[in-house]
Amino acid sequence: MSELLLEAIDVAKRFPVKTAQGTGRLHAVDGISFEIRRGETVGLVGESGCGKSTLVRLLTRTLDLTDGQVRFLGKDLGLVPSRAMPSHAVRRDVQMVFQDPHDSLNPRYTAFDTIAEPLRLLDDVRDPAALRERVHHTADQVGLPRELLTRFPHQLSGGQKARVGIARAVALKPKLLVLDEPTAALDVSVQAVVLNLLQDLKASLGMSYLFVSHDLNVVRLLCDRVIVMQSGKIVEQGATEQVLFAPQAQYTRDLLAAIPHPPV
């Protein structure tokens, strides 16, 4: 069995909310436990509002936990305040690709600047020649033509912006890449290209993926295991074939029944 990379143990996040009786608590994530091993792709699925995005923020430490632990290579990341995470040493090993490639890019940064930023901040690459070489190499890895590196986001197509976002995330060769609906905002023809790219990068860089998606057909193709969330809880998890073709939870069966073309 491969090495344990990330472990979530009874992770919970509760937000204060106003109610008719006064102040209550919204259980956005409620006692979730699972693990991700080296080289593994784990799918996270569930309807909008089920807590997927909140869980992703907890795992990437952009949001503080209420309870539980997030352990990465045996170290408790929950002890690191979210405000300290951007400059923390482990940030280079846990990177994220966001859902909307346009909104996640700084409009004042060229593609070169976007890819170079994590190299400057987290890998301390300061020499201009070395930085240029690293950026060019990363652009080549994601299939982004070098002549596009001088362009700003509004000058790039959706697929090109997606490649810039992916390049930014893989420039540091992270151990875990969290992908939050990475193809949802793309045309169908571009989605397949980006998914193939992600598969190639995983194999060449030896990364693990947490793949958040509404598309169960994509999850079936990419993921080794699947986690199904409902109302802040995990209702089912297991091997992809088992969960999608022999689901035990009624909620999972409902999700499968709701898609136009169930996995075959």
JSON list of N, CA and C in Angstrom, two decimals, residues 64 108 153 176 206 220 237:
[
{"chain": "A", "resi": 64, "resn": "ASP", "atom": "N", "xyz": [-9.90, 28.16, 8.95]},
{"chain": "A", "resi": 64, "resn": "ASP", "atom": "CA", "xyz": [-9.55, 27.46, 10.18]},
{"chain": "A", "resi": 64, "resn": "ASP", "atom": "C", "xyz": [-10.62, 26.43, 10.56]},
{"chain": "A", "resi": 108, "resn": "ARG", "atom": "N", "xyz": [-3.71, 41.96, -13.65]},
{"chain": "A", "resi": 108, "resn": "ARG", "atom": "CA", "xyz": [-2.53, 42.81, -13.87]},
{"chain": "A", "resi": 108, "resn": "ARG", "atom": "C", "xyz": [-1.26, 41.98, -14.08]},
{"chain": "A", "resi": 153, "resn": "PRO", "atom": "N", "xyz": [-4.55, 37.99, -18.82]},
{"chain": "A", "resi": 153, "resn": "PRO", "atom": "CA", "xyz": [-5.68, 37.06, -18.87]},
{"chain": "A", "resi": 153, "resn": "PRO", "atom": "C", "xyz": [-6.73, 37.40, -19.93]},
{"chain": "A", "resi": 176, "resn": "LEU", "atom": "N", "xyz": [0.38, 17.17, -3.48]},
{"chain": "A", "resi": 176, "resn": "LEU", "atom": "CA", "xyz": [-1.08, 17.07, -3.56]},
{"chain": "A", "resi": 176, "resn": "LEU", "atom": "C", "xyz": [-1.62, 18.27, -4.33]},
{"chain": "A", "resi": 206, "resn": "GLY", "atom": "N", "xyz": [4.16, 12.67, -10.47]},
{"chain": "A", "resi": 206, "resn": "GLY", "atom": "CA", "xyz": [3.92, 11.82, -9.32]},
{"chain": "A", "resi": 206, "resn": "GLY", "atom": "C", "xyz": [3.04, 12.44, -8.25]},
{"chain": "A", "resi": 220, "resn": "ARG", "atom": "N", "xyz": [-15.60, 9.01, -12.83]},
{"chain": "A", "resi": 220, "resn": "ARG", "atom": "CA", "xyz": [-15.40, 7.59, -13.14]},
{"chain": "A", "resi": 220, "resn": "ARG", "atom": "C", "xyz": [-14.12, 7.38, -13.92]},
{"chain": "A", "resi": 237, "resn": "GLN", "atom": "N", "xyz": [-18.19, 6.28, 0.76]},
{"chain": "A", "resi": 237, "resn": "GLN", "atom": "CA", "xyz": [-16.89, 6.41, 0.13]},
{"chain": "A", "resi": 237, "resn": "GLN", "atom": "C", "xyz": [-16.35, 5.01, -0.15]}
]
